[in-house]
CSV table of C-alpha atoms and ligand atoms in Angstrom, one decimal:
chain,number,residue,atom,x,y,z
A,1,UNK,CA,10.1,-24.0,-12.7
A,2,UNK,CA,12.0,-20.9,-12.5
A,3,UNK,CA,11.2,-17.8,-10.5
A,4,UNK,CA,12.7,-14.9,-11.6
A,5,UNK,CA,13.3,-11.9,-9.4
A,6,UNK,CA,13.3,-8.4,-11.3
A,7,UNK,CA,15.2,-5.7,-9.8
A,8,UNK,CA,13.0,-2.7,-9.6
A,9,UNK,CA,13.4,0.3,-11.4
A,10,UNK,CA,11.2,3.1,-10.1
A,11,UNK,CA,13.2,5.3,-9.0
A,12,UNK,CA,12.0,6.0,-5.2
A,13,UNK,CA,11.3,2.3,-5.2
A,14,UNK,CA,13.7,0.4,-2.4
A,15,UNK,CA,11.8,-2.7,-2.3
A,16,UNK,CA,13.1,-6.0,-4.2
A,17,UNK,CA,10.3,-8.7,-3.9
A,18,UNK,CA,11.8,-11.7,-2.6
A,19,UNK,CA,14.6,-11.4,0.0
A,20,UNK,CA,17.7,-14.3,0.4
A,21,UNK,CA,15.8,-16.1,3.1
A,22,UNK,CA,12.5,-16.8,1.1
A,23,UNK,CA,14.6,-17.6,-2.0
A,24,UNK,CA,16.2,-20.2,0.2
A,25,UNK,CA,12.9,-21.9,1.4
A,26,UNK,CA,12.1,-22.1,-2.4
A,27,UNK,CA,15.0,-23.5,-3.4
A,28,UNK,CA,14.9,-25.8,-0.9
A,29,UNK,CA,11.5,-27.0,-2.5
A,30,UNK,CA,13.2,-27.5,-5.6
A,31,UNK,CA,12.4,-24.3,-7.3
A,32,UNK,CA,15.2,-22.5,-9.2
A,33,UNK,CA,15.7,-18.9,-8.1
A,34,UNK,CA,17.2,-16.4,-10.7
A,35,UNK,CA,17.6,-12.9,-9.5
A,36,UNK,CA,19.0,-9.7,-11.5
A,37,UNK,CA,22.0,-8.5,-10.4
A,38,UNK,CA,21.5,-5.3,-8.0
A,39,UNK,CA,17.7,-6.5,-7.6
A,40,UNK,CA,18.3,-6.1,-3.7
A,41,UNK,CA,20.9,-3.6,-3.3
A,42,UNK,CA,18.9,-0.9,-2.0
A,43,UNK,CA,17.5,-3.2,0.3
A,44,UNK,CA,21.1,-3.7,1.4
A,45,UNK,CA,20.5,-7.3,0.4
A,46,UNK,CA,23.8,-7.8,-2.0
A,47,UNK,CA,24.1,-10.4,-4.8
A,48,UNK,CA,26.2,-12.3,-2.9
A,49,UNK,CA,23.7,-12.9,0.1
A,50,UNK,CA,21.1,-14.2,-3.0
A,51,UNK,CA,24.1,-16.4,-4.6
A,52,UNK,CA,24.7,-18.0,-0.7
A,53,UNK,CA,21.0,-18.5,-0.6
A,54,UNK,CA,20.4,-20.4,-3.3
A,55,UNK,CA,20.1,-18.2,-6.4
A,56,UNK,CA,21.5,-17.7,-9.9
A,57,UNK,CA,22.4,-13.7,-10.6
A,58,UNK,CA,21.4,-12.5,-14.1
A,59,UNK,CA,23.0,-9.8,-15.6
A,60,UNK,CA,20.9,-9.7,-18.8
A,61,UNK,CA,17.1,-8.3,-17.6
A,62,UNK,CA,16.3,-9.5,-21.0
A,63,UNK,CA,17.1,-13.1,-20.3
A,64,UNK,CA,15.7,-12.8,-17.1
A,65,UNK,CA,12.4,-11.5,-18.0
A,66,UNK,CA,12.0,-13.6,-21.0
A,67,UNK,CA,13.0,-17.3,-19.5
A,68,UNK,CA,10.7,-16.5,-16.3
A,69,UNK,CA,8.1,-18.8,-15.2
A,70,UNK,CA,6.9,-16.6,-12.8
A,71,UNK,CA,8.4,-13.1,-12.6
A,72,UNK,CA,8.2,-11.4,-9.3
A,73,UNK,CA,8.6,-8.2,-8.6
A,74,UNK,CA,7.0,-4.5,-6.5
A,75,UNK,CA,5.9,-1.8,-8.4
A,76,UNK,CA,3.8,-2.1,-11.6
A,77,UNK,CA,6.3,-2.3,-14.6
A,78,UNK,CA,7.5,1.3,-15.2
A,79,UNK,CA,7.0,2.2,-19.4
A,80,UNK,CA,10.2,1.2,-20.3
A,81,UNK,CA,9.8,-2.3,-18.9
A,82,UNK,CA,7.3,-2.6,-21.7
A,83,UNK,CA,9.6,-3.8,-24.1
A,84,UNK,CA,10.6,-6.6,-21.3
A,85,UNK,CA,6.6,-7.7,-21.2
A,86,UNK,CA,7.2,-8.3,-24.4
A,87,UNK,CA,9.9,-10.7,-23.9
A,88,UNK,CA,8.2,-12.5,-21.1
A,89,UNK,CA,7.1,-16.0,-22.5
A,90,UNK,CA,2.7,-16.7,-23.2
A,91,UNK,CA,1.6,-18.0,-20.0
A,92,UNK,CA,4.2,-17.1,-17.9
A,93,UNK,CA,3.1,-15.5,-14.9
A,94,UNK,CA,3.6,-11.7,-13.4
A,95,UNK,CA,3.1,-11.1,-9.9
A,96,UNK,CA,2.9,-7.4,-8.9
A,97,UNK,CA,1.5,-4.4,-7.6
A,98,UNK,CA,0.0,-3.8,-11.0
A,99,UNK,CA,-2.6,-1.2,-9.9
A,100,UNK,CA,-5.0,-2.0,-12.8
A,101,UNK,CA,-7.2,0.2,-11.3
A,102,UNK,CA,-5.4,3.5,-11.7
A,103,UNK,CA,-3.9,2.3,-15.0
A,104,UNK,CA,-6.4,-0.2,-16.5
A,105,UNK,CA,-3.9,-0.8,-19.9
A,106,UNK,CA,-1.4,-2.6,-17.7
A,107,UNK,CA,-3.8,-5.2,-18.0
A,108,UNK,CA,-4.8,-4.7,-21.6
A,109,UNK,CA,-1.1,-5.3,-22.7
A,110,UNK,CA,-0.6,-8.2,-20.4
A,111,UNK,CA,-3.6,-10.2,-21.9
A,112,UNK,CA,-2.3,-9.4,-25.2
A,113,UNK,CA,0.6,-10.9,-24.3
A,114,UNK,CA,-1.0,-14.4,-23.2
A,115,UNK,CA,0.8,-13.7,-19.7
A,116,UNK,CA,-1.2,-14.8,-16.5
A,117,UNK,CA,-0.9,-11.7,-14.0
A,118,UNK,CA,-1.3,-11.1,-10.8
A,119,UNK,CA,-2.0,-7.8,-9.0
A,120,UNK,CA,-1.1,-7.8,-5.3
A,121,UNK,CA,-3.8,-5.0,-4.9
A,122,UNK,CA,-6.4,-7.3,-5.1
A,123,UNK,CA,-5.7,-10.3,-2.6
A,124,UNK,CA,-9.0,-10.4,-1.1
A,125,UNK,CA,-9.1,-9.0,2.5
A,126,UNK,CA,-10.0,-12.0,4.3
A,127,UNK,CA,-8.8,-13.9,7.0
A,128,UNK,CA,-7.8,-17.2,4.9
A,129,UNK,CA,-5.6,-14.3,2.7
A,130,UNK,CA,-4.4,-12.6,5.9
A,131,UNK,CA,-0.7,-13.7,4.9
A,132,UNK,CA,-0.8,-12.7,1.6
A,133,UNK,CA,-2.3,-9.7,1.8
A,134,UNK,CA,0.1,-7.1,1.0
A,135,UNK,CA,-1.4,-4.0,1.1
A,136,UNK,CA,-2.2,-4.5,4.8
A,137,UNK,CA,2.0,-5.3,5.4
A,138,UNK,CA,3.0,-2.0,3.6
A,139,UNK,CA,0.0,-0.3,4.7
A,140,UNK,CA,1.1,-0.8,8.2
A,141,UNK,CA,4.7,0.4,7.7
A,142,UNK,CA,3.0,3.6,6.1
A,143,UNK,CA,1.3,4.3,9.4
A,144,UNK,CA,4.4,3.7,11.4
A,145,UNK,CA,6.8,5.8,9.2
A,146,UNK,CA,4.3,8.7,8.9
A,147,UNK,CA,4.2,9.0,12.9
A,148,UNK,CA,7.9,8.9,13.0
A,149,UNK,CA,7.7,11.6,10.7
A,150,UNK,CA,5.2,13.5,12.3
A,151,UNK,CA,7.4,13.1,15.6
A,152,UNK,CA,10.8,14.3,14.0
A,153,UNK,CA,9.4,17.7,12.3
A,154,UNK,CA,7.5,18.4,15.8
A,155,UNK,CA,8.8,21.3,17.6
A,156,UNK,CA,7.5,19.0,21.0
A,157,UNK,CA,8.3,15.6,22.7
A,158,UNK,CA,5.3,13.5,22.0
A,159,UNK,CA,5.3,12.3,25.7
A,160,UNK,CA,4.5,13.5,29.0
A,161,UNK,CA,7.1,14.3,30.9
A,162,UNK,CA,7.8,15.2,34.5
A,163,UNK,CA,11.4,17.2,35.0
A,164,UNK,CA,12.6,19.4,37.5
A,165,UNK,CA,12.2,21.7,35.1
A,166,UNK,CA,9.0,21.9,34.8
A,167,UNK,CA,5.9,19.3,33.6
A,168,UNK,CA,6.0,18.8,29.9
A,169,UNK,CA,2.3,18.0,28.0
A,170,UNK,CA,2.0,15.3,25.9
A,171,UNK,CA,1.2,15.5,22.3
A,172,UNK,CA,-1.9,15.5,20.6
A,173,UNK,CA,-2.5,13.5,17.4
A,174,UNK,CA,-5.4,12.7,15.7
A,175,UNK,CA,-5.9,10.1,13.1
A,176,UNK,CA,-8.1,10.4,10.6
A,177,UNK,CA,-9.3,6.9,8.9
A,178,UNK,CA,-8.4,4.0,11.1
A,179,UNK,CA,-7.7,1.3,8.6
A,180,UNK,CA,-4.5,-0.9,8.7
A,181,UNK,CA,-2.3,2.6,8.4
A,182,UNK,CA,-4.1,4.6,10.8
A,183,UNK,CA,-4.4,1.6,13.1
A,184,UNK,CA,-0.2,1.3,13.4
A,185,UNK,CA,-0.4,4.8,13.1
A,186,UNK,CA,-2.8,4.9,16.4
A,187,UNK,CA,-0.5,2.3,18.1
A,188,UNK,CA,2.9,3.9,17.3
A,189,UNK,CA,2.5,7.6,18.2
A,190,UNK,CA,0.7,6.0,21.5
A,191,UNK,CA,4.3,4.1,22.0
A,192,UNK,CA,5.4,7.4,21.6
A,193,UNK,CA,3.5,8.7,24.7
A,194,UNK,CA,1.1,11.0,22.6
A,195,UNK,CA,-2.5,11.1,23.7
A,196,UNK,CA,-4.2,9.7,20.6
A,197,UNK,CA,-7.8,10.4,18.7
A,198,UNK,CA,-9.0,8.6,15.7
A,199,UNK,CA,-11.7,8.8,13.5
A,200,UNK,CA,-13.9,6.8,10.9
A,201,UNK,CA,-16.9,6.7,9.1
A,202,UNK,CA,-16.5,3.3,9.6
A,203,UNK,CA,-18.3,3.0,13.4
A,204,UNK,CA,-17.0,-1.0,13.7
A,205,UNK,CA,-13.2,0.2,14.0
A,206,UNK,CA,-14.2,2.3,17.5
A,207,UNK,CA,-13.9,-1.0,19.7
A,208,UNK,CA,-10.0,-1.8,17.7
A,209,UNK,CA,-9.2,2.1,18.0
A,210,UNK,CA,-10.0,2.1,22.2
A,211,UNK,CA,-8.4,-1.3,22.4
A,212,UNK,CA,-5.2,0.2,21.3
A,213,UNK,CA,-5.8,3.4,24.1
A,214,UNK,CA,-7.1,6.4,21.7
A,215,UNK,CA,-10.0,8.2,22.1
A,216,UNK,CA,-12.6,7.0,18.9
A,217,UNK,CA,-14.3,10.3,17.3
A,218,UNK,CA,-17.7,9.3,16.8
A,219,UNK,CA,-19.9,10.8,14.7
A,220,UNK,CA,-24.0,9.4,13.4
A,221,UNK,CA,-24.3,9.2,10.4
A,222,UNK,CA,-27.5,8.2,8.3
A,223,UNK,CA,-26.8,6.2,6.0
A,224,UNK,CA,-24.3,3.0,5.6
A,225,UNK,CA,-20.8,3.5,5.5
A,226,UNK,CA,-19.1,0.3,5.0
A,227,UNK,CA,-19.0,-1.5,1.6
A,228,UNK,CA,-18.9,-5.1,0.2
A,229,UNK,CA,-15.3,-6.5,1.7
A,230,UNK,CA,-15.5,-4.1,5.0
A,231,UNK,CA,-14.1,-1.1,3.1
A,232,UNK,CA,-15.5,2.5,3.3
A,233,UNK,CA,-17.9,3.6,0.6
A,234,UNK,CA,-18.4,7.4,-0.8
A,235,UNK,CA,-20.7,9.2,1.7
A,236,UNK,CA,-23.2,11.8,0.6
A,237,UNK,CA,-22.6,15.5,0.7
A,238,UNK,CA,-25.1,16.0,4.2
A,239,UNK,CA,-22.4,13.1,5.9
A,240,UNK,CA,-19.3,14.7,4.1
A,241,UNK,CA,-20.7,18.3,6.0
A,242,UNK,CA,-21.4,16.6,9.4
A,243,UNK,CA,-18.0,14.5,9.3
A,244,UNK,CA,-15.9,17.8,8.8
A,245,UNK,CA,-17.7,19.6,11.1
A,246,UNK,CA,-16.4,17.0,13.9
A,247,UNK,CA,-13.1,16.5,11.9
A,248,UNK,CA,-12.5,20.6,12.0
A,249,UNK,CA,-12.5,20.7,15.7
A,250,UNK,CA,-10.2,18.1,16.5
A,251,UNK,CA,-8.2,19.4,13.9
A,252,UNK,CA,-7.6,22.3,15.5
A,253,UNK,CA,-6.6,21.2,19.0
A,254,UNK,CA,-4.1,18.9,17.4
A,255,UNK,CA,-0.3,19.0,17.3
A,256,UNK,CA,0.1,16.2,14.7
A,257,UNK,CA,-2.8,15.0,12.4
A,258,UNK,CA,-2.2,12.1,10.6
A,259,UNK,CA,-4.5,11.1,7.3
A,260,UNK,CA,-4.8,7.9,5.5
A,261,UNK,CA,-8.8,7.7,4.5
A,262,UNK,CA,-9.2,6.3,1.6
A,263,UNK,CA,-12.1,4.6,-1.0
A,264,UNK,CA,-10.8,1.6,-3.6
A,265,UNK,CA,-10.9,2.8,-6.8
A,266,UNK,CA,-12.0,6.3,-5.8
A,267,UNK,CA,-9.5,9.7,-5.3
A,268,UNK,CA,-9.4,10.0,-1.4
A,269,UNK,CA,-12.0,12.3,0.0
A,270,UNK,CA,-11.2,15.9,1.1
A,271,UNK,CA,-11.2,16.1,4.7
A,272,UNK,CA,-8.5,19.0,6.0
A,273,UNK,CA,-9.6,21.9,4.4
A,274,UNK,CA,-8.0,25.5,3.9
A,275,UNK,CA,-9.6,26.5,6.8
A,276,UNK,CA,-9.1,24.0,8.9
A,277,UNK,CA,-5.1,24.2,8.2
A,278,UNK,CA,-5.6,28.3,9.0
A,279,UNK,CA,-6.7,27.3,12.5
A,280,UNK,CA,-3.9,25.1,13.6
A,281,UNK,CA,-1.2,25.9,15.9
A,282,UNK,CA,1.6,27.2,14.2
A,283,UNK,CA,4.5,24.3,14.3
A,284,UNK,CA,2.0,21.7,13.6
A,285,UNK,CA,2.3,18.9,11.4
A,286,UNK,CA,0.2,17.1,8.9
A,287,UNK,CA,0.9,13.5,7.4
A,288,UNK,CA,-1.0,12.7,4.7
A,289,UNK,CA,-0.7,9.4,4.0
A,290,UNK,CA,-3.3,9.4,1.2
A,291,UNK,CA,-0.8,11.8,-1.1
A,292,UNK,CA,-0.3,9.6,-3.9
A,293,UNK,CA,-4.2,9.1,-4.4
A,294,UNK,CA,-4.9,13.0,-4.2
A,295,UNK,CA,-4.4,13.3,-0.3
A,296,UNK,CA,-7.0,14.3,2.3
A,297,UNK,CA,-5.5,17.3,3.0
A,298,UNK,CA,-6.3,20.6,0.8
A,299,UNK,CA,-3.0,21.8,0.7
A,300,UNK,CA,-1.4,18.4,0.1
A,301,UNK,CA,1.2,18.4,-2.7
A,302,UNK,CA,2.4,14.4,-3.2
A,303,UNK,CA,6.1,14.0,-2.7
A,304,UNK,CA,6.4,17.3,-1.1
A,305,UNK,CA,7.2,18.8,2.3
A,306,UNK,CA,5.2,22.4,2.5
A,307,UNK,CA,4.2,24.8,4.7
A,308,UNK,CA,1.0,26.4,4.7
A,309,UNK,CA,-0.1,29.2,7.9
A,310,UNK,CA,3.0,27.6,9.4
A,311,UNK,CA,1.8,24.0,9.4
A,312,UNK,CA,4.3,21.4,8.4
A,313,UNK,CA,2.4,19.7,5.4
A,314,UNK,CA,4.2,16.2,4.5
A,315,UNK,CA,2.5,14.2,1.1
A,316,UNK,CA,4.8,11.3,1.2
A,317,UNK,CA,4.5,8.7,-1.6
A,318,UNK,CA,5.4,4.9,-1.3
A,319,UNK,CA,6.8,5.6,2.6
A,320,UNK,CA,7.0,1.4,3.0
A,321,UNK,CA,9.6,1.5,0.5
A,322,UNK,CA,11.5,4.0,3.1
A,323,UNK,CA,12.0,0.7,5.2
A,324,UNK,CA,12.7,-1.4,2.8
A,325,UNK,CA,14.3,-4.6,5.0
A,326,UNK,CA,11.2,-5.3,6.5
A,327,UNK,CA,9.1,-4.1,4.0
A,328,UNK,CA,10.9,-6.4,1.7
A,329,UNK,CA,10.4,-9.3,4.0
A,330,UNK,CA,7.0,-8.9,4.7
A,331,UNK,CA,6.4,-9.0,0.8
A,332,UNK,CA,8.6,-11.5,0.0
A,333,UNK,CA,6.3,-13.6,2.5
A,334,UNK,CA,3.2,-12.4,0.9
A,335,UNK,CA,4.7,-13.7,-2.6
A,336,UNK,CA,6.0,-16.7,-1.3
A,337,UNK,CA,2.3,-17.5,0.7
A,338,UNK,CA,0.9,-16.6,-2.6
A,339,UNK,CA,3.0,-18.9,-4.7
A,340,UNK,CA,2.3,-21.8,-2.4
A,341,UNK,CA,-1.3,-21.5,-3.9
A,342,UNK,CA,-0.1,-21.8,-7.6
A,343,UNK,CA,2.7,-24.4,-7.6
A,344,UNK,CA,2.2,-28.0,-7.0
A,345,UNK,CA,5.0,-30.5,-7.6
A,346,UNK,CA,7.6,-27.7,-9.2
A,347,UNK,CA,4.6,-27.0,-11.5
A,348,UNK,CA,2.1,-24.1,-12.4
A,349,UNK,CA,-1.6,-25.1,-11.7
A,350,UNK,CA,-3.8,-22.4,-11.5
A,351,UNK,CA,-6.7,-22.8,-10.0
A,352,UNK,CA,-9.6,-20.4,-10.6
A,353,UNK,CA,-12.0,-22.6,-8.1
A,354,UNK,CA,-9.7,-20.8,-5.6
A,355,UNK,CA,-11.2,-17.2,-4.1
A,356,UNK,CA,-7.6,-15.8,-3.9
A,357,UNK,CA,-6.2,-16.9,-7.3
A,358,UNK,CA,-9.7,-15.7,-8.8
A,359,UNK,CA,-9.7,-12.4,-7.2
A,360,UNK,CA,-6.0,-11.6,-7.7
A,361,UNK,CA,-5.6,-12.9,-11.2
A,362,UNK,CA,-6.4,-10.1,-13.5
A,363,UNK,CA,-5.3,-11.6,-16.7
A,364,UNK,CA,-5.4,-15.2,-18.4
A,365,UNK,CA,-4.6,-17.0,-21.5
A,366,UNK,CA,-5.6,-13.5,-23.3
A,367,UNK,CA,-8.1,-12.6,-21.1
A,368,UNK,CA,-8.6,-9.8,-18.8
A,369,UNK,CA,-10.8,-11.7,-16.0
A,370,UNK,CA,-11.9,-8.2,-13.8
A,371,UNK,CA,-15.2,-6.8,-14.5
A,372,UNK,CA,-13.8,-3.7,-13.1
A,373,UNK,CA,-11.0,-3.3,-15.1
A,374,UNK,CA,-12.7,-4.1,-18.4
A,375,UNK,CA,-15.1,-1.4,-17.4
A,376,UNK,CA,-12.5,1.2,-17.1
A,377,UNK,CA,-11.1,0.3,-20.4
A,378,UNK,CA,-14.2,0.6,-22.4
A,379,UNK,CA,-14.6,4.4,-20.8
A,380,UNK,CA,-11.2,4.9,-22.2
A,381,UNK,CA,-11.3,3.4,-25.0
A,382,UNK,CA,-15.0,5.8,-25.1
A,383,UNK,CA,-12.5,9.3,-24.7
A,384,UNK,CA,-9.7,8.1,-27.1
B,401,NAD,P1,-8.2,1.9,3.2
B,401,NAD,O1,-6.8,2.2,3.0
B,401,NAD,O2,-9.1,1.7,2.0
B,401,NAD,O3,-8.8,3.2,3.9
B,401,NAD,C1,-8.3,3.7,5.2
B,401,NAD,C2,-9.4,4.1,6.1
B,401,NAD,O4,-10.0,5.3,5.7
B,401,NAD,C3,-10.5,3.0,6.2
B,401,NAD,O5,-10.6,2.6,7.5
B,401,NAD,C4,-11.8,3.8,5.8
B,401,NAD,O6,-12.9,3.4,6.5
B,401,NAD,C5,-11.4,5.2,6.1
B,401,NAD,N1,-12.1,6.3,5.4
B,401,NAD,C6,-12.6,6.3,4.1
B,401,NAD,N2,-13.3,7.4,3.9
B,401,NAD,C7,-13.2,8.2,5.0
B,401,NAD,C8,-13.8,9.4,5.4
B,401,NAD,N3,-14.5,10.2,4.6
B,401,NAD,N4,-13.6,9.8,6.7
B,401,NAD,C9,-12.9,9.1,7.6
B,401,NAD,N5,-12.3,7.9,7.3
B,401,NAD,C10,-12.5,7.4,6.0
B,401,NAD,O7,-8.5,0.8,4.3
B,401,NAD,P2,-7.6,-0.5,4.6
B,401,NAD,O8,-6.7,-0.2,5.7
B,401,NAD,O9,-7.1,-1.0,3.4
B,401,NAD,O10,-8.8,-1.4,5.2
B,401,NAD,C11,-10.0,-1.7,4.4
B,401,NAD,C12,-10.9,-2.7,5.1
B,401,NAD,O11,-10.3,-4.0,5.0
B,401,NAD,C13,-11.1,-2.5,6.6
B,401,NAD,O12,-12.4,-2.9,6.9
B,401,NAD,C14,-10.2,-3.5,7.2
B,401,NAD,O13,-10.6,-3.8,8.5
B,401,NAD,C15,-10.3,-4.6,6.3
B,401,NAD,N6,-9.2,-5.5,6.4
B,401,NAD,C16,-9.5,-6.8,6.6
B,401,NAD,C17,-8.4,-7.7,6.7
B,401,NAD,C18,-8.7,-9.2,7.0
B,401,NAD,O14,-9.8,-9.5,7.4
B,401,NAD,N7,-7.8,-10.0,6.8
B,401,NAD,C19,-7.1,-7.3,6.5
B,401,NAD,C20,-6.9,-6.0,6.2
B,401,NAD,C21,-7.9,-5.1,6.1
């Protein structure tokens, strides 16, 4: 069985997929390990780290791709990685942030190819999957880095402070969507000594939001807000009025607003408008962690640093991959926990009886196996 570490080729991606510690765990299990050479550079994990660990370096991402067993690696295989799908072996299996969702013919060129693919977007949130679940590991460094952004383009400390010369306020920050980002997000600018506010539509993250000392927004709001799996669902245009009524005010007495709301499969609602921006203190700042998926901010431009009625407006993209030791570690255990499900005695044995393996596989012996997926496909296929 050989497991074949790609190095990644995005170019703002620092991530590699398995770090020299989990490659030496699975060698240890009798696994071969092959990794390209430079896969963890930027990671500052060298080739000669993997080679002490365990591993084989490949030059040739030819050879590496097409004598994988399983292929690991981050970000969805860029375009010209394409012709290295083709290489890869019929039922060899991919493991990746593949987001079928935003680009359903990933999947459509993976089932043509026989390969058995795995897309790390869809580990089911649950608590058995709790340690494979890798959007909650990168999610959380996204809420971490965007405070520590937030706190470094501040003209202000974040905390309280008591000098002789004088008594210095605290900052104010306010969180809007309290998932797994906004949560670290909550808990780091509160480490920081900023008083912290948070909202959701989600009303059963209030008790984890006080827990971690912020103030929890609350507003009613008739009708049900949490979907199948604990994640938020589109609200109606009457909610969407009343939220932003709430969310404008606390915008406005904010130094640092922070925004990671966000519906699967959905663009991310529109929640700091124009206006709202307009009424900020000058020398505020805005994170908005939902950039890449159309950001919640009006002015949001993704990958940017603007400034709008002197607001610092930051639209990072892929901000886990601006830490990428741990990042990488975190994910390398999330493969590795994943893996554990898939290999039994050095061999493949997929399971399908499995809830993660069923959820997470989105392709099989020529198959694509999510409804979802084959339903964005057929719309395409509608428009072309
Ligand atoms: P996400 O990234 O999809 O969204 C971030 C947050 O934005 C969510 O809390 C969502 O409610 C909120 N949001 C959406 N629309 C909003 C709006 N209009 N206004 C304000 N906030 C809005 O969320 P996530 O961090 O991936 O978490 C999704 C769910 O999965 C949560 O219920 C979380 O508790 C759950 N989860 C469970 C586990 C587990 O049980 N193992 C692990 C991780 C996450």
């Amino acid at each position: 069985m050989r497991i074949a570490v790609a190095k990644e080729v995005e170019v703002c991606e620092r991530r590699v997929a398995l770090i020299p510690d989990a490659v030496a765990r699975l060698v240890k299990q009798g696994l071969e390990v092959v990794v390209e050479t430079g896969a963890g550079e930027k990671a500052f994990f060298g080739d000669a780290v993997y080679e002490d660990a365990g591993a084989k370096i490949i030059t040739d991402t030819a050879l590496l791709w097409s004598e994988a067993d399983i292929l690991l690696k981050v970000s969805p295989p860029q375009e010209r990685e394409g012709k290295y799908i083709d290489l890869m072996r019929p039922g060899s299996v991919l493991i990746a942030f593949l987001n079928p969702l935003g680009n359903p013919v990933i999947a459509e060129k993976l089932a043509h190819r026989q390969i058995t693919s795995f897309s790390m977007e869809m580990i089911p949130r649950s608590t058995r999957a709790q340690g494979i679940d890798a959007l909650s590991s990168q999610a959380s460094i996204a809420g971490y880095k965007a405070v520590l952004i937030a706190a470094t383009a501040l003209p202000k400390y974040f905390p309280m402070l008591t000098t002789a010369a004088g008594t210095i306020a605290p900052a104010k920050v306010f969180v809007i969507g309290a998932g797994v980002a906004g949560l670290q997000a909550i808990a780091t600018a509160r480490r920081l000594g900023a008083m912290v506010e948070a909202f959701d539509i989600r009303p059963a993250v209030k008790e984890e939001v006080q827990s971690l000392g912020a103030k929890f927004v609350e507003v009613k709001l008739e009708e049900e807000t949490t979907a199948k799996g604990g994640y938020a669902k589109e609200i109606s245009d009457d909610s969407k009025k009343r939220t932003q009524e709430v969310i404008a005010a606390h915008v406005k007495s904010a130094d640092v607003v922070i925004t990671t709301a966000q519906v699967p499969g959905k663009k991310a609602p529109l929640l700091v408008t124009e206006e709202m921006v307009a009424q900020m203190k000058v020398g505020s700042v805005i994170v908005d962690i939902a950039a890449e998926q159309g950001g919640n901010c009006a002015y949001t431009e993704p990958g940017r640093d603007i400034s709008k009625h002197g607001v610092n407006i930051f639209g990072p993209i892929n901000l886990p991959s601006s830490v990428p030791v741990h990042a990488s570690q975190l994910y390398s255990k999330n493969l590795t926990s994943l893996m554990q499900l898939m290999v039994k005695n050095g061999q493949l044995d997929i399971n399908f009886a499995d809830d993660i393996i069923d959820a997470a596989c989105i392709t099989h012996a020529g198959e694509i196996r999510n409804p979802k997926i084959k339903e964005l496909l057929q719309s395409l296929s509608a428009i072309r």
